Tab-separated table of C-alpha atoms in Angstrom:
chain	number	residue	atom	x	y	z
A	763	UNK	CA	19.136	13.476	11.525
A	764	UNK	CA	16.486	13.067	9.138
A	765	UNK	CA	15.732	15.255	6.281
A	766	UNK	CA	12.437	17.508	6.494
A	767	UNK	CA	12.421	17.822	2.653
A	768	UNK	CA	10.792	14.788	1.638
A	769	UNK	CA	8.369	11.561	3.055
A	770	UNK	CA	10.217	8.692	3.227
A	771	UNK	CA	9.114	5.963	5.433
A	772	UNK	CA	13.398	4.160	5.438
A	773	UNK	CA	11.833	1.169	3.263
A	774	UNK	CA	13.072	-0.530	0.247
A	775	UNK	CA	9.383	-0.091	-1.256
A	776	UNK	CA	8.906	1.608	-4.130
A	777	UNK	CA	8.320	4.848	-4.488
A	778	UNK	CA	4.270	5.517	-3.673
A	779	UNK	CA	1.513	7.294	-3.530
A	780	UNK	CA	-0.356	7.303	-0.125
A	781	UNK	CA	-4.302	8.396	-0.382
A	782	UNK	CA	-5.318	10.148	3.275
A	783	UNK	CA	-8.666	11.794	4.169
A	784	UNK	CA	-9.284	15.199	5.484
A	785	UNK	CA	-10.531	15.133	8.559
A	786	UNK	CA	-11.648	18.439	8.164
A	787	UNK	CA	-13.857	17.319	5.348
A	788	UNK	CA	-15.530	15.211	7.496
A	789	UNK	CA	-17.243	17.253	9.615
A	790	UNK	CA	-21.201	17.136	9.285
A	791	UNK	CA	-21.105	14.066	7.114
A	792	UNK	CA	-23.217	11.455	7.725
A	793	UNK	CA	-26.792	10.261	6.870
A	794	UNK	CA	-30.565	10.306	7.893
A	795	UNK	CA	-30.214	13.641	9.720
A	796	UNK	CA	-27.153	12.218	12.007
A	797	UNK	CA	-23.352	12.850	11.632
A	798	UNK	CA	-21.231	10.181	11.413
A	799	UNK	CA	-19.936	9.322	14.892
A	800	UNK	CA	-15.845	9.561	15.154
A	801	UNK	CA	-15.341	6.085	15.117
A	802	UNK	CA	-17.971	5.356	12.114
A	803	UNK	CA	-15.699	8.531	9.869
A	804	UNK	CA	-12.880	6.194	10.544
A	805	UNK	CA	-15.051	3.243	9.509
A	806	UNK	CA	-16.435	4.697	6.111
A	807	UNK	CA	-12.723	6.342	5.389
A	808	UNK	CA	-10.887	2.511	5.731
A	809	UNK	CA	-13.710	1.200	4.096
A	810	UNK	CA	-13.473	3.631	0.791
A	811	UNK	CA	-9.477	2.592	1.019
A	812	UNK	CA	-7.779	5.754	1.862
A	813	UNK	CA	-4.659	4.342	4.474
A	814	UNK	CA	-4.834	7.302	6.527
A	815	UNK	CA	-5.988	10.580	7.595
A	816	UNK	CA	-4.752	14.169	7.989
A	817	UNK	CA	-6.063	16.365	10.774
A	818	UNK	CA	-4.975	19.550	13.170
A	819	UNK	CA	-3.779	18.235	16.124
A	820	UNK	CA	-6.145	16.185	18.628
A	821	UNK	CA	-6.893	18.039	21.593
A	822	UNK	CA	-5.270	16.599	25.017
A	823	UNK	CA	-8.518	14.943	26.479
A	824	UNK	CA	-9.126	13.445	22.692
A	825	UNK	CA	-5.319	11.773	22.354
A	826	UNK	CA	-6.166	8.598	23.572
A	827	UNK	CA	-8.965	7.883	21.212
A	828	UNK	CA	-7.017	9.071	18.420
A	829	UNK	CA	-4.144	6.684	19.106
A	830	UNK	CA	-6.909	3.620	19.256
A	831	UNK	CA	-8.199	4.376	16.216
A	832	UNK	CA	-5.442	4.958	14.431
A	833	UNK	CA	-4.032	1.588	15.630
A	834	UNK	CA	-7.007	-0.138	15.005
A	835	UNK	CA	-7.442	0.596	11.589
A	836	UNK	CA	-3.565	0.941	10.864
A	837	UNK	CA	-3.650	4.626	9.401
A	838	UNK	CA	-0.810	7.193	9.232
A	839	UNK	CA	-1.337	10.346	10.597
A	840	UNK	CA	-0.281	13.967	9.181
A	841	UNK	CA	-1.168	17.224	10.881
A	842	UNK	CA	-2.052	20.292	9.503
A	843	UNK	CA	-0.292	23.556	11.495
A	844	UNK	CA	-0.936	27.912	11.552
A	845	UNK	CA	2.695	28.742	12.845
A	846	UNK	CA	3.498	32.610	12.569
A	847	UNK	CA	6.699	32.962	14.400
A	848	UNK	CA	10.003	30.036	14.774
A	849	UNK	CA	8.763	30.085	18.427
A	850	UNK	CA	4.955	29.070	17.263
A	851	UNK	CA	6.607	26.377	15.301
A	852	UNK	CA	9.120	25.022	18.189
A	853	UNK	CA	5.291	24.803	19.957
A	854	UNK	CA	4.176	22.631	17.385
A	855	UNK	CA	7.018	20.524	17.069
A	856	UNK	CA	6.942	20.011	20.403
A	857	UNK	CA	2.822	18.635	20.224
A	858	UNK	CA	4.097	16.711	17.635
A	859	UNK	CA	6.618	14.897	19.566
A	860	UNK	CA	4.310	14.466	22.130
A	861	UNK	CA	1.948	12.844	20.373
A	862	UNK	CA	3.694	10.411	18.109
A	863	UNK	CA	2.689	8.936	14.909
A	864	UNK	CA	2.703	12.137	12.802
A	865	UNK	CA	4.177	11.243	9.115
A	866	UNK	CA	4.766	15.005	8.297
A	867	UNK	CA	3.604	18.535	9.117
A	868	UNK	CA	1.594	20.426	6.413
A	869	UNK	CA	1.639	24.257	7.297
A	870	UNK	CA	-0.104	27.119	6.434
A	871	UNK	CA	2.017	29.650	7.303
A	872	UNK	CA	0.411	33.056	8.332
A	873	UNK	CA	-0.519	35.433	7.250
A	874	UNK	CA	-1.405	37.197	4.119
A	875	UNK	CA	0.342	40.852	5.326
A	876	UNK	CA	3.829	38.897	5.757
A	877	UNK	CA	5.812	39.318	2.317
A	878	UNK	CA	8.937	39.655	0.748
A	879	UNK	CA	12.439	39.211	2.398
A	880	UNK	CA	10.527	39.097	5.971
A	881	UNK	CA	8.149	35.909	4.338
A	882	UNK	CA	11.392	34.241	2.707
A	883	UNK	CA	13.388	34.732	5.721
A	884	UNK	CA	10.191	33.163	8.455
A	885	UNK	CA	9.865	30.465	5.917
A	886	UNK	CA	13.434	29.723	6.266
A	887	UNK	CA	13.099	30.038	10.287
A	888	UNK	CA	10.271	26.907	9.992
A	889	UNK	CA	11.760	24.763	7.658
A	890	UNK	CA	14.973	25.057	9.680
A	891	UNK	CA	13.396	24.270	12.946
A	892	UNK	CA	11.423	21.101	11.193
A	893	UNK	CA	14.862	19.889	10.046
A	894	UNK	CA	16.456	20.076	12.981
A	895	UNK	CA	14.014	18.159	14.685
A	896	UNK	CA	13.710	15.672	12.110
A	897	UNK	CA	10.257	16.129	11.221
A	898	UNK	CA	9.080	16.479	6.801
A	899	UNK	CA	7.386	19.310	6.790
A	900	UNK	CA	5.635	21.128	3.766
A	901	UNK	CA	4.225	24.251	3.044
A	902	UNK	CA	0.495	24.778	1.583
A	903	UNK	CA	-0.485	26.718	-1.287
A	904	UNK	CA	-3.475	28.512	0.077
A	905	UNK	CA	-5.258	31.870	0.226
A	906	UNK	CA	-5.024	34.258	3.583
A	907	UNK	CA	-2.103	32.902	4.041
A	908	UNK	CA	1.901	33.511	3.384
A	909	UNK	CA	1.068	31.935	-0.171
A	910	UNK	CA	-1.861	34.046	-0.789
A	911	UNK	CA	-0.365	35.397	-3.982
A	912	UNK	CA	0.420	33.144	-6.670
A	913	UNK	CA	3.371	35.602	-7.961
A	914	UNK	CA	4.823	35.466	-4.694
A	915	UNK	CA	5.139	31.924	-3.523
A	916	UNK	CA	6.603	31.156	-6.849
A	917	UNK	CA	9.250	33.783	-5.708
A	918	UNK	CA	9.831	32.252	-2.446
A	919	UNK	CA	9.839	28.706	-4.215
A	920	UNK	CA	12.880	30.127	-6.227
A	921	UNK	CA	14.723	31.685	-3.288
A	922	UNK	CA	14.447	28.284	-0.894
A	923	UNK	CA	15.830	25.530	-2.476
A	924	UNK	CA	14.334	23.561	0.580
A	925	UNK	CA	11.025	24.520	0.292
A	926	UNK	CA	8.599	22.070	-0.744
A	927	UNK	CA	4.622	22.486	-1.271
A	928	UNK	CA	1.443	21.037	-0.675
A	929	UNK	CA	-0.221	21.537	-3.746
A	930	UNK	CA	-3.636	23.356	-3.677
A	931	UNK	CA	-3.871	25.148	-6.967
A	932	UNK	CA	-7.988	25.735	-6.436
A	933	UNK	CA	-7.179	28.403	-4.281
A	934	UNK	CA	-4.936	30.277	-7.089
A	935	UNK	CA	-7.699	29.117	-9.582
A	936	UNK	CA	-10.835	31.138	-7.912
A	937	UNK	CA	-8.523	34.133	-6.834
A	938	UNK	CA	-7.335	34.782	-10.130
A	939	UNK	CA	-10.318	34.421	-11.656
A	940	UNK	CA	-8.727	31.348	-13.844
A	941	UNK	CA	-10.725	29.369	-16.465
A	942	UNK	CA	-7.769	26.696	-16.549
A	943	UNK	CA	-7.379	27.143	-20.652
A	944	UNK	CA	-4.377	29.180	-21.819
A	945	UNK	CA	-3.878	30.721	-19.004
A	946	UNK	CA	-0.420	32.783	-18.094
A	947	UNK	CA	-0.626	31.584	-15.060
A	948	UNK	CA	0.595	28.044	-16.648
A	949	UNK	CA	4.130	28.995	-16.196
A	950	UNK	CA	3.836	29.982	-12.602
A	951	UNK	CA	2.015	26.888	-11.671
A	952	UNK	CA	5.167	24.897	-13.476
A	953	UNK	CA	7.366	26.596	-10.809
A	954	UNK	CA	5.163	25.124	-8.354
A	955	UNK	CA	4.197	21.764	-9.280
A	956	UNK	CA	8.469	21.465	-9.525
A	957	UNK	CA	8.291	20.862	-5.751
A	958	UNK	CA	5.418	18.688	-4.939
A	959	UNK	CA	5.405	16.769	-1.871
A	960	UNK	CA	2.006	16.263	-1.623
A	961	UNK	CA	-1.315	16.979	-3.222
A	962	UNK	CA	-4.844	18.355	-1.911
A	963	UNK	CA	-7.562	17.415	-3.935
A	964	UNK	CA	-10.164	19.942	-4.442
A	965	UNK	CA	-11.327	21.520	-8.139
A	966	UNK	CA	-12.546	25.082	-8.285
A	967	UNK	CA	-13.293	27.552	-10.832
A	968	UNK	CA	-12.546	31.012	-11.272
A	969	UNK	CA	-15.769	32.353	-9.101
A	970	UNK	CA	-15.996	28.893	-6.457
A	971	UNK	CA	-13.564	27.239	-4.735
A	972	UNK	CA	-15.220	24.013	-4.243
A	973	UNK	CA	-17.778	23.046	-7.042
A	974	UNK	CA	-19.632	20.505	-7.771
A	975	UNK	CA	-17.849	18.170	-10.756
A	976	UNK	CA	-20.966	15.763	-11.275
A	977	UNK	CA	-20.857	11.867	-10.488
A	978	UNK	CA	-18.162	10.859	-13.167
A	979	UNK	CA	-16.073	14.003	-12.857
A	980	UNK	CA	-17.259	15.875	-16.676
A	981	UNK	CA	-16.872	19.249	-15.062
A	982	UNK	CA	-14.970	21.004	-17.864
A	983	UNK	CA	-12.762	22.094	-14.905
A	984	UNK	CA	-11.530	18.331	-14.059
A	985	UNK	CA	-9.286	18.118	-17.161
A	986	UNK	CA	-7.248	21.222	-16.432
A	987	UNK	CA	-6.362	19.496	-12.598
A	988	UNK	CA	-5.645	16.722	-13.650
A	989	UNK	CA	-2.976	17.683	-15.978
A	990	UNK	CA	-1.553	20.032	-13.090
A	991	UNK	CA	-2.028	17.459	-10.561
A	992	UNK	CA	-0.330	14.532	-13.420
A	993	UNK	CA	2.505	17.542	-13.267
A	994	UNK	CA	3.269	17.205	-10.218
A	995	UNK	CA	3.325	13.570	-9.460
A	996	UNK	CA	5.370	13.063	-12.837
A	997	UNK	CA	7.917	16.037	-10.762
A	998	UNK	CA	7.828	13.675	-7.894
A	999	UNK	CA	8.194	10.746	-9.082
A	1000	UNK	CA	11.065	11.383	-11.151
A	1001	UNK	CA	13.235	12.022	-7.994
A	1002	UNK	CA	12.057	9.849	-5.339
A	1003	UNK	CA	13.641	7.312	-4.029
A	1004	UNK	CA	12.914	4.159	-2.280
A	1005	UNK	CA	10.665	4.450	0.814
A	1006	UNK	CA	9.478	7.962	-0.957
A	1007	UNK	CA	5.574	8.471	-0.025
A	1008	UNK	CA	3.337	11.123	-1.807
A	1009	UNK	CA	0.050	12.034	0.081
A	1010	UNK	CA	-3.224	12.963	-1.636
A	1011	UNK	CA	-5.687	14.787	0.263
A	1012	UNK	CA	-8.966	15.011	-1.096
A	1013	UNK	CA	-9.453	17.894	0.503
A	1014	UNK	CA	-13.459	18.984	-0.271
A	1015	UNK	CA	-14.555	21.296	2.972
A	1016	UNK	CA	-18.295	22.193	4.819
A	1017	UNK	CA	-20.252	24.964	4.282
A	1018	UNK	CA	-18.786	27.609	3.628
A	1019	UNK	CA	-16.752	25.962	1.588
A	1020	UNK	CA	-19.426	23.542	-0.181
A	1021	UNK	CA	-21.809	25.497	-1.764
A	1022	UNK	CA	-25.293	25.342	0.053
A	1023	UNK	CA	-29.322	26.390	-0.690
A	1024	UNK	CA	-31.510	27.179	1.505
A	1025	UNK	CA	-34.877	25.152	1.998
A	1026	UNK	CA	-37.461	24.997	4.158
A	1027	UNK	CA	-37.734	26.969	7.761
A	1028	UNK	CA	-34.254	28.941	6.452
A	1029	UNK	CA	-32.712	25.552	6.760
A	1030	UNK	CA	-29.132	25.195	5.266
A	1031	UNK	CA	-28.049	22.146	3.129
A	1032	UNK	CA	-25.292	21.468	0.913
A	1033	UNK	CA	-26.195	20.973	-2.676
A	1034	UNK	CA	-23.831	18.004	-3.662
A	1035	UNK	CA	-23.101	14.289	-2.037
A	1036	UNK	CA	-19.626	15.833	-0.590
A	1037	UNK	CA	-18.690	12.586	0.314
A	1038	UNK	CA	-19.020	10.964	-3.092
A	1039	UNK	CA	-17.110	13.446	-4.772
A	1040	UNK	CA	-13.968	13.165	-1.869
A	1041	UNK	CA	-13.895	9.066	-3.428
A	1042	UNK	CA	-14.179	10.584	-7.044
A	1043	UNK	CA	-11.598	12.477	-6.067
A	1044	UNK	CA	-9.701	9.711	-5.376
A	1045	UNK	CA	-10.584	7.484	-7.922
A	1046	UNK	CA	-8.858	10.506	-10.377
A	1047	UNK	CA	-5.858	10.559	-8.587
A	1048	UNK	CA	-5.372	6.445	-8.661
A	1049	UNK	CA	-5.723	6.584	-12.014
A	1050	UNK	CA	-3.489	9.819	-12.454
A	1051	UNK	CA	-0.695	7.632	-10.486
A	1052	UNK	CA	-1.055	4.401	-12.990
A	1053	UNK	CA	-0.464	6.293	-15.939
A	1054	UNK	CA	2.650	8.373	-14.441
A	1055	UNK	CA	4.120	4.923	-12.935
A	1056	UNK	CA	3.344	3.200	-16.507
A	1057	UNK	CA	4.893	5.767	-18.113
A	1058	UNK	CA	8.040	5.860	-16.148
A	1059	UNK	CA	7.729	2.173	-16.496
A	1060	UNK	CA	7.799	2.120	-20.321
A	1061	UNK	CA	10.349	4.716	-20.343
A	1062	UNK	CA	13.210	2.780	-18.342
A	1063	UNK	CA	12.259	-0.080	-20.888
A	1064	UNK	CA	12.621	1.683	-23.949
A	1065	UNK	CA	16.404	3.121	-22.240
Protein backbone atom coordinates (compact mmCIF):
# COMPACT_ATOMS: atom_id res chain seq x y z
CA UNK A 1 0.00 0.00 0.00
CA UNK A 2 1.29 3.29 -0.64
CA UNK A 3 1.67 6.02 1.79
CA UNK A 4 -0.81 9.15 1.46
CA UNK A 5 1.69 11.31 3.44
CA UNK A 6 4.01 12.34 0.90
CA UNK A 7 4.54 12.63 -3.33
CA UNK A 8 6.78 10.29 -4.40
CA UNK A 9 6.76 9.24 -7.93
CA UNK A 10 9.03 5.34 -6.84
CA UNK A 11 12.15 6.95 -8.79
CA UNK A 12 15.71 7.12 -7.91
CA UNK A 13 15.56 10.99 -8.93
CA UNK A 14 16.34 13.38 -6.68
CA UNK A 15 14.30 14.92 -4.57
CA UNK A 16 12.26 17.89 -6.70
CA UNK A 17 10.29 20.50 -7.03
CA UNK A 18 7.41 20.16 -9.62
CA UNK A 19 5.88 23.74 -10.90
CA UNK A 20 1.88 23.06 -11.92
CA UNK A 21 -0.68 25.69 -13.02
CA UNK A 22 -4.02 26.40 -11.58
CA UNK A 23 -6.46 25.72 -13.73
CA UNK A 24 -8.65 27.72 -11.85
CA UNK A 25 -6.48 30.69 -12.55
CA UNK A 26 -7.02 30.30 -15.92
CA UNK A 27 -10.30 31.08 -16.41
CA UNK A 28 -10.98 34.38 -18.51
CA UNK A 29 -7.39 34.65 -19.60
CA UNK A 30 -6.62 35.29 -22.86
CA UNK A 31 -6.13 38.28 -25.26
CA UNK A 32 -7.83 40.76 -27.77
CA UNK A 33 -11.24 40.39 -26.09
CA UNK A 34 -11.14 36.34 -26.46
CA UNK A 35 -10.34 33.68 -23.76
CA UNK A 36 -7.88 31.38 -24.36
CA UNK A 37 -9.44 28.24 -25.86
CA UNK A 38 -8.76 24.90 -23.57
CA UNK A 39 -6.30 23.58 -25.70
CA UNK A 40 -4.36 27.09 -26.27
CA UNK A 41 -4.31 27.35 -21.77
CA UNK A 42 -2.53 24.10 -22.17
CA UNK A 43 -0.39 25.60 -24.95
CA UNK A 44 0.70 28.92 -23.12
CA UNK A 45 1.05 26.79 -19.61
CA UNK A 46 3.81 24.11 -21.43
CA UNK A 47 5.12 26.89 -23.14
CA UNK A 48 5.90 29.14 -19.79
CA UNK A 49 7.43 25.54 -18.43
CA UNK A 50 5.17 24.59 -15.69
CA UNK A 51 5.05 20.31 -16.17
CA UNK A 52 1.59 20.15 -15.14
CA UNK A 53 -1.62 21.38 -13.97
CA UNK A 54 -3.97 21.15 -10.97
CA UNK A 55 -7.72 21.29 -11.44
CA UNK A 56 -11.24 20.00 -9.73
CA UNK A 57 -12.16 17.10 -11.35
CA UNK A 58 -13.16 17.08 -15.23
CA UNK A 59 -16.67 16.58 -15.71
CA UNK A 60 -17.72 13.05 -17.41
CA UNK A 61 -18.47 14.41 -21.02
CA UNK A 62 -14.96 16.53 -20.65
CA UNK A 63 -12.66 13.22 -19.58
CA UNK A 64 -11.63 12.38 -22.82
CA UNK A 65 -10.19 15.69 -23.76
CA UNK A 66 -8.52 15.96 -20.58
CA UNK A 67 -6.70 12.65 -20.99
CA UNK A 68 -5.47 13.95 -24.71
CA UNK A 69 -4.15 16.82 -23.49
CA UNK A 70 -2.58 15.74 -20.75
CA UNK A 71 -0.84 13.06 -22.88
CA UNK A 72 0.00 15.30 -25.43
CA UNK A 73 1.81 17.69 -23.58
CA UNK A 74 3.07 15.08 -20.89
CA UNK A 75 1.64 16.93 -17.68
CA UNK A 76 0.77 15.45 -14.26
CA UNK A 77 -2.42 15.99 -12.97
CA UNK A 78 -3.55 16.89 -9.21
CA UNK A 79 -7.13 17.56 -8.21
CA UNK A 80 -8.41 19.84 -5.92
CA UNK A 81 -11.54 18.25 -3.59
CA UNK A 82 -14.63 19.91 -0.93
CA UNK A 83 -15.18 16.54 1.04
CA UNK A 84 -17.35 17.10 4.31
CA UNK A 85 -18.07 13.65 5.47
CA UNK A 86 -15.56 10.02 5.06
CA UNK A 87 -18.48 9.06 2.73
CA UNK A 88 -17.95 12.45 0.48
CA UNK A 89 -14.36 11.46 0.40
CA UNK A 90 -14.87 7.53 -0.50
CA UNK A 91 -16.93 9.57 -3.56
CA UNK A 92 -13.96 11.26 -4.50
CA UNK A 93 -11.63 8.59 -4.27
CA UNK A 94 -13.66 6.72 -6.21
CA UNK A 95 -13.66 9.73 -9.34
CA UNK A 96 -10.23 9.59 -8.80
CA UNK A 97 -9.76 6.04 -9.57
CA UNK A 98 -11.86 6.39 -12.32
CA UNK A 99 -10.14 8.78 -13.93
CA UNK A 100 -6.49 7.95 -13.63
CA UNK A 101 -3.51 10.07 -13.74
CA UNK A 102 -4.14 12.06 -10.53
CA UNK A 103 -0.58 12.63 -8.64
CA UNK A 104 -2.35 13.62 -5.32
CA UNK A 105 -5.56 15.06 -3.87
CA UNK A 106 -5.41 18.63 -2.40
CA UNK A 107 -8.56 19.16 -0.11
CA UNK A 108 -10.28 21.79 1.33
CA UNK A 109 -12.04 20.31 3.86
CA UNK A 110 -15.43 21.96 4.88
CA UNK A 111 -16.47 23.93 6.53
CA UNK A 112 -15.66 26.80 8.72
CA UNK A 113 -18.49 25.75 11.68
CA UNK A 114 -16.62 22.20 12.02
CA UNK A 115 -13.98 22.59 14.99
CA UNK A 116 -12.31 21.03 17.66
CA UNK A 117 -12.30 17.23 18.51
CA UNK A 118 -15.22 16.80 15.73
CA UNK A 119 -12.56 18.71 12.96
CA UNK A 120 -9.49 16.55 14.32
CA UNK A 121 -11.44 13.47 14.37
CA UNK A 122 -13.13 14.12 10.26
CA UNK A 123 -9.63 15.02 9.37
CA UNK A 124 -8.49 11.78 10.64
CA UNK A 125 -11.62 9.97 8.83
CA UNK A 126 -10.05 11.54 5.23
CA UNK A 127 -6.61 11.02 5.62
CA UNK A 128 -7.42 7.45 6.66
CA UNK A 129 -9.60 6.74 3.74
CA UNK A 130 -6.76 8.40 1.25
CA UNK A 131 -4.28 5.94 2.82
CA UNK A 132 -6.07 3.14 2.47
CA UNK A 133 -6.62 3.65 -0.99
CA UNK A 134 -3.23 4.61 -1.71
CA UNK A 135 -3.77 7.97 -2.87
CA UNK A 136 -1.18 11.38 -1.24
CA UNK A 137 -3.48 13.51 -0.18
CA UNK A 138 -2.99 17.02 1.52
CA UNK A 139 -4.90 19.38 3.26
CA UNK A 140 -5.16 23.29 2.26
CA UNK A 141 -4.67 26.14 4.40
CA UNK A 142 -7.57 28.28 3.39
CA UNK A 143 -10.35 30.53 4.69
CA UNK A 144 -14.24 29.18 4.93
CA UNK A 145 -12.93 26.24 5.38
CA UNK A 146 -11.86 23.56 8.30
CA UNK A 147 -8.52 25.71 8.38
CA UNK A 148 -10.22 28.95 8.53
CA UNK A 149 -8.49 29.85 11.77
CA UNK A 150 -4.90 30.06 11.86
CA UNK A 151 -4.88 29.06 15.79
CA UNK A 152 -6.73 26.11 14.99
CA UNK A 153 -5.13 24.27 12.15
CA UNK A 154 -1.90 24.68 13.94
CA UNK A 155 -3.78 22.67 16.70
CA UNK A 156 -4.92 20.03 14.45
CA UNK A 157 -1.32 20.02 12.79
CA UNK A 158 -0.08 19.06 16.38
CA UNK A 159 -2.72 16.43 17.12
CA UNK A 160 -2.23 14.44 13.49
CA UNK A 161 1.06 13.44 13.06
CA UNK A 162 -0.17 12.46 9.45
CA UNK A 163 -1.43 15.51 8.44
CA UNK A 164 0.31 17.34 5.88
CA UNK A 165 -0.59 20.91 4.24
CA UNK A 166 -0.85 22.74 1.21
CA UNK A 167 0.57 25.85 2.06
CA UNK A 168 -1.55 29.03 1.43
CA UNK A 169 -0.47 31.48 4.07
CA UNK A 170 -2.27 34.63 1.98
CA UNK A 171 -5.35 33.55 3.29
CA UNK A 172 -4.05 33.78 7.12
CA UNK A 173 -2.22 37.01 5.95
CA UNK A 174 -5.52 39.16 4.87
CA UNK A 175 -7.69 37.55 7.73
CA UNK A 176 -5.49 38.55 10.35
CA UNK A 177 -4.93 41.66 9.17
CA UNK A 178 -0.95 40.73 8.90
CA UNK A 179 1.71 43.20 7.63
CA UNK A 180 4.28 40.17 7.43
CA UNK A 181 6.98 42.18 9.84
CA UNK A 182 7.21 40.97 13.45
CA UNK A 183 4.33 39.47 13.50
CA UNK A 184 3.19 36.78 16.41
CA UNK A 185 1.79 34.99 14.07
CA UNK A 186 5.56 33.91 13.00
CA UNK A 187 5.50 31.10 15.39
CA UNK A 188 2.24 29.67 14.26
CA UNK A 189 3.17 29.78 10.67
CA UNK A 190 6.56 27.70 11.84
CA UNK A 191 4.10 24.97 13.00
CA UNK A 192 2.79 25.01 9.64
CA UNK A 193 5.43 25.37 7.19
CA UNK A 194 6.88 22.01 9.43
CA UNK A 195 4.57 19.96 7.18
CA UNK A 196 4.71 21.22 3.71
CA UNK A 197 3.82 19.06 0.95
CA UNK A 198 3.12 21.50 -1.38
CA UNK A 199 2.94 25.21 -1.96
CA UNK A 200 0.22 27.69 -3.54
CA UNK A 201 1.59 30.70 -4.75
CA UNK A 202 -0.38 33.73 -4.18
CA UNK A 203 0.89 37.08 -2.01
CA UNK A 204 -1.68 39.09 -0.13
CA UNK A 205 -1.71 41.73 2.36
CA UNK A 206 -3.50 42.30 5.39
CA UNK A 207 -6.73 44.07 3.56
CA UNK A 208 -6.36 41.89 -0.20
CA UNK A 209 -5.87 38.57 -0.81
CA UNK A 210 -4.49 38.76 -4.20
CA UNK A 211 -2.52 42.04 -4.99
CA UNK A 212 -0.79 43.23 -7.44
CA UNK A 213 3.31 42.78 -6.72
CA UNK A 214 4.49 44.90 -9.87
CA UNK A 215 6.55 43.33 -12.89
CA UNK A 216 9.78 42.35 -10.88
CA UNK A 217 8.00 41.37 -7.69
CA UNK A 218 9.16 44.88 -5.27
CA UNK A 219 5.88 44.61 -3.45
CA UNK A 220 7.17 45.08 0.11
CA UNK A 221 4.92 42.02 0.72
CA UNK A 222 7.13 39.56 -1.62
CA UNK A 223 10.02 39.38 0.89
CA UNK A 224 7.96 38.21 3.84
CA UNK A 225 6.62 34.97 1.35
CA UNK A 226 9.38 34.21 0.29
CA UNK A 227 11.06 33.59 3.50
CA UNK A 228 7.82 31.54 4.58
CA UNK A 229 7.62 29.86 1.36
CA UNK A 230 12.01 29.25 1.57
CA UNK A 231 10.62 27.72 5.15
CA UNK A 232 8.88 25.38 3.93
CA UNK A 233 10.77 23.94 1.07
CA UNK A 234 14.00 23.99 3.39
CA UNK A 235 11.21 21.65 5.91
CA UNK A 236 10.73 19.54 2.89
CA UNK A 237 13.60 19.09 1.59
CA UNK A 238 15.36 18.09 4.56
CA UNK A 239 13.25 14.83 4.75
CA UNK A 240 12.52 13.75 1.36
CA UNK A 241 13.68 11.09 -0.15
CA UNK A 242 14.35 9.88 -3.55
CA UNK A 243 11.41 10.08 -6.01
CA UNK A 244 10.03 12.94 -3.39
CA UNK A 245 8.06 15.69 -5.60
CA UNK A 246 6.99 19.15 -4.16
CA UNK A 247 4.23 21.00 -6.19
CA UNK A 248 4.01 24.79 -6.54
CA UNK A 249 0.84 26.23 -7.49
CA UNK A 250 0.82 29.64 -8.51
CA UNK A 251 -2.34 29.94 -7.50
CA UNK A 252 -3.52 33.85 -8.58
CA UNK A 253 -7.62 33.61 -9.06
CA UNK A 254 -10.45 35.84 -11.33
CA UNK A 255 -12.40 38.44 -10.22
CA UNK A 256 -13.33 38.34 -7.27
CA UNK A 257 -10.28 37.37 -6.36
CA UNK A 258 -8.10 39.80 -8.70
CA UNK A 259 -8.88 43.08 -7.91
CA UNK A 260 -10.94 44.84 -10.77
CA UNK A 261 -12.12 48.74 -11.90
CA UNK A 262 -14.74 49.52 -13.56
CA UNK A 263 -14.59 51.39 -17.05
CA UNK A 264 -16.66 52.25 -19.57
CA UNK A 265 -20.58 51.06 -20.00
CA UNK A 266 -20.09 49.52 -16.11
CA UNK A 267 -17.67 47.21 -17.78
CA UNK A 268 -15.48 45.06 -15.38
CA UNK A 269 -11.68 44.52 -15.93
CA UNK A 270 -8.97 43.33 -13.87
CA UNK A 271 -6.34 45.85 -13.06
CA UNK A 272 -3.08 43.69 -13.38
CA UNK A 273 -1.59 41.23 -16.32
CA UNK A 274 -2.76 38.09 -14.01
CA UNK A 275 -1.01 35.98 -16.18
CA UNK A 276 2.39 37.64 -15.92
CA UNK A 277 2.41 37.69 -12.37
CA UNK A 278 1.34 33.54 -12.18
CA UNK A 279 5.17 33.22 -14.29
CA UNK A 280 6.64 35.80 -11.72
CA UNK A 281 5.35 33.73 -9.43
CA UNK A 282 7.17 31.09 -10.64
CA UNK A 283 10.22 32.57 -11.51
CA UNK A 284 10.38 33.33 -7.32
CA UNK A 285 9.84 29.98 -6.46
CA UNK A 286 12.74 28.52 -9.04
CA UNK A 287 14.93 30.65 -7.59
CA UNK A 288 13.65 29.98 -3.90
CA UNK A 289 14.42 26.10 -4.80
CA UNK A 290 18.23 26.86 -6.10
CA UNK A 291 19.21 28.49 -3.10
CA UNK A 292 17.56 25.76 -0.63
CA UNK A 293 19.15 22.84 -2.93
CA UNK A 294 22.62 24.92 -2.91
CA UNK A 295 22.44 25.24 0.47
CA UNK A 296 21.78 21.70 1.35
CA UNK A 297 24.39 21.13 -1.23
CA UNK A 298 27.14 23.12 0.53
CA UNK A 299 26.08 21.80 3.75
CA UNK A 300 26.67 17.92 3.05
CA UNK A 301 30.12 19.27 1.70
CA UNK A 302 31.20 21.11 4.54
CA UNK A 303 30.00 17.56 6.83
Amino acid sequence: MTSNYHLNDGSSLPPRMELQQSWWAMIGLGENGREWTMEEKFERIAAAGFTGISATMPSEQDILEWHRLLDKYQFTFSTVAFPSSKSDMGDILETVKQFGRVQYINSQVMDAFVVGDKAVQLLQELLEASADAGIPHFIETHRGRITQDLLRTTDYVRALPQLQLIIDLSHYVVAGELDGAGSRAEAEFEVLLERTAGIHGRISNGEQVQIDIGKSGSHPMVDHFKRWWKKGMRNWYANAVPGDILSFVPELGPPGYAITRIVEENREIETTDRWQQALLLKQIAEELWEEVVAEAVNKSVVR
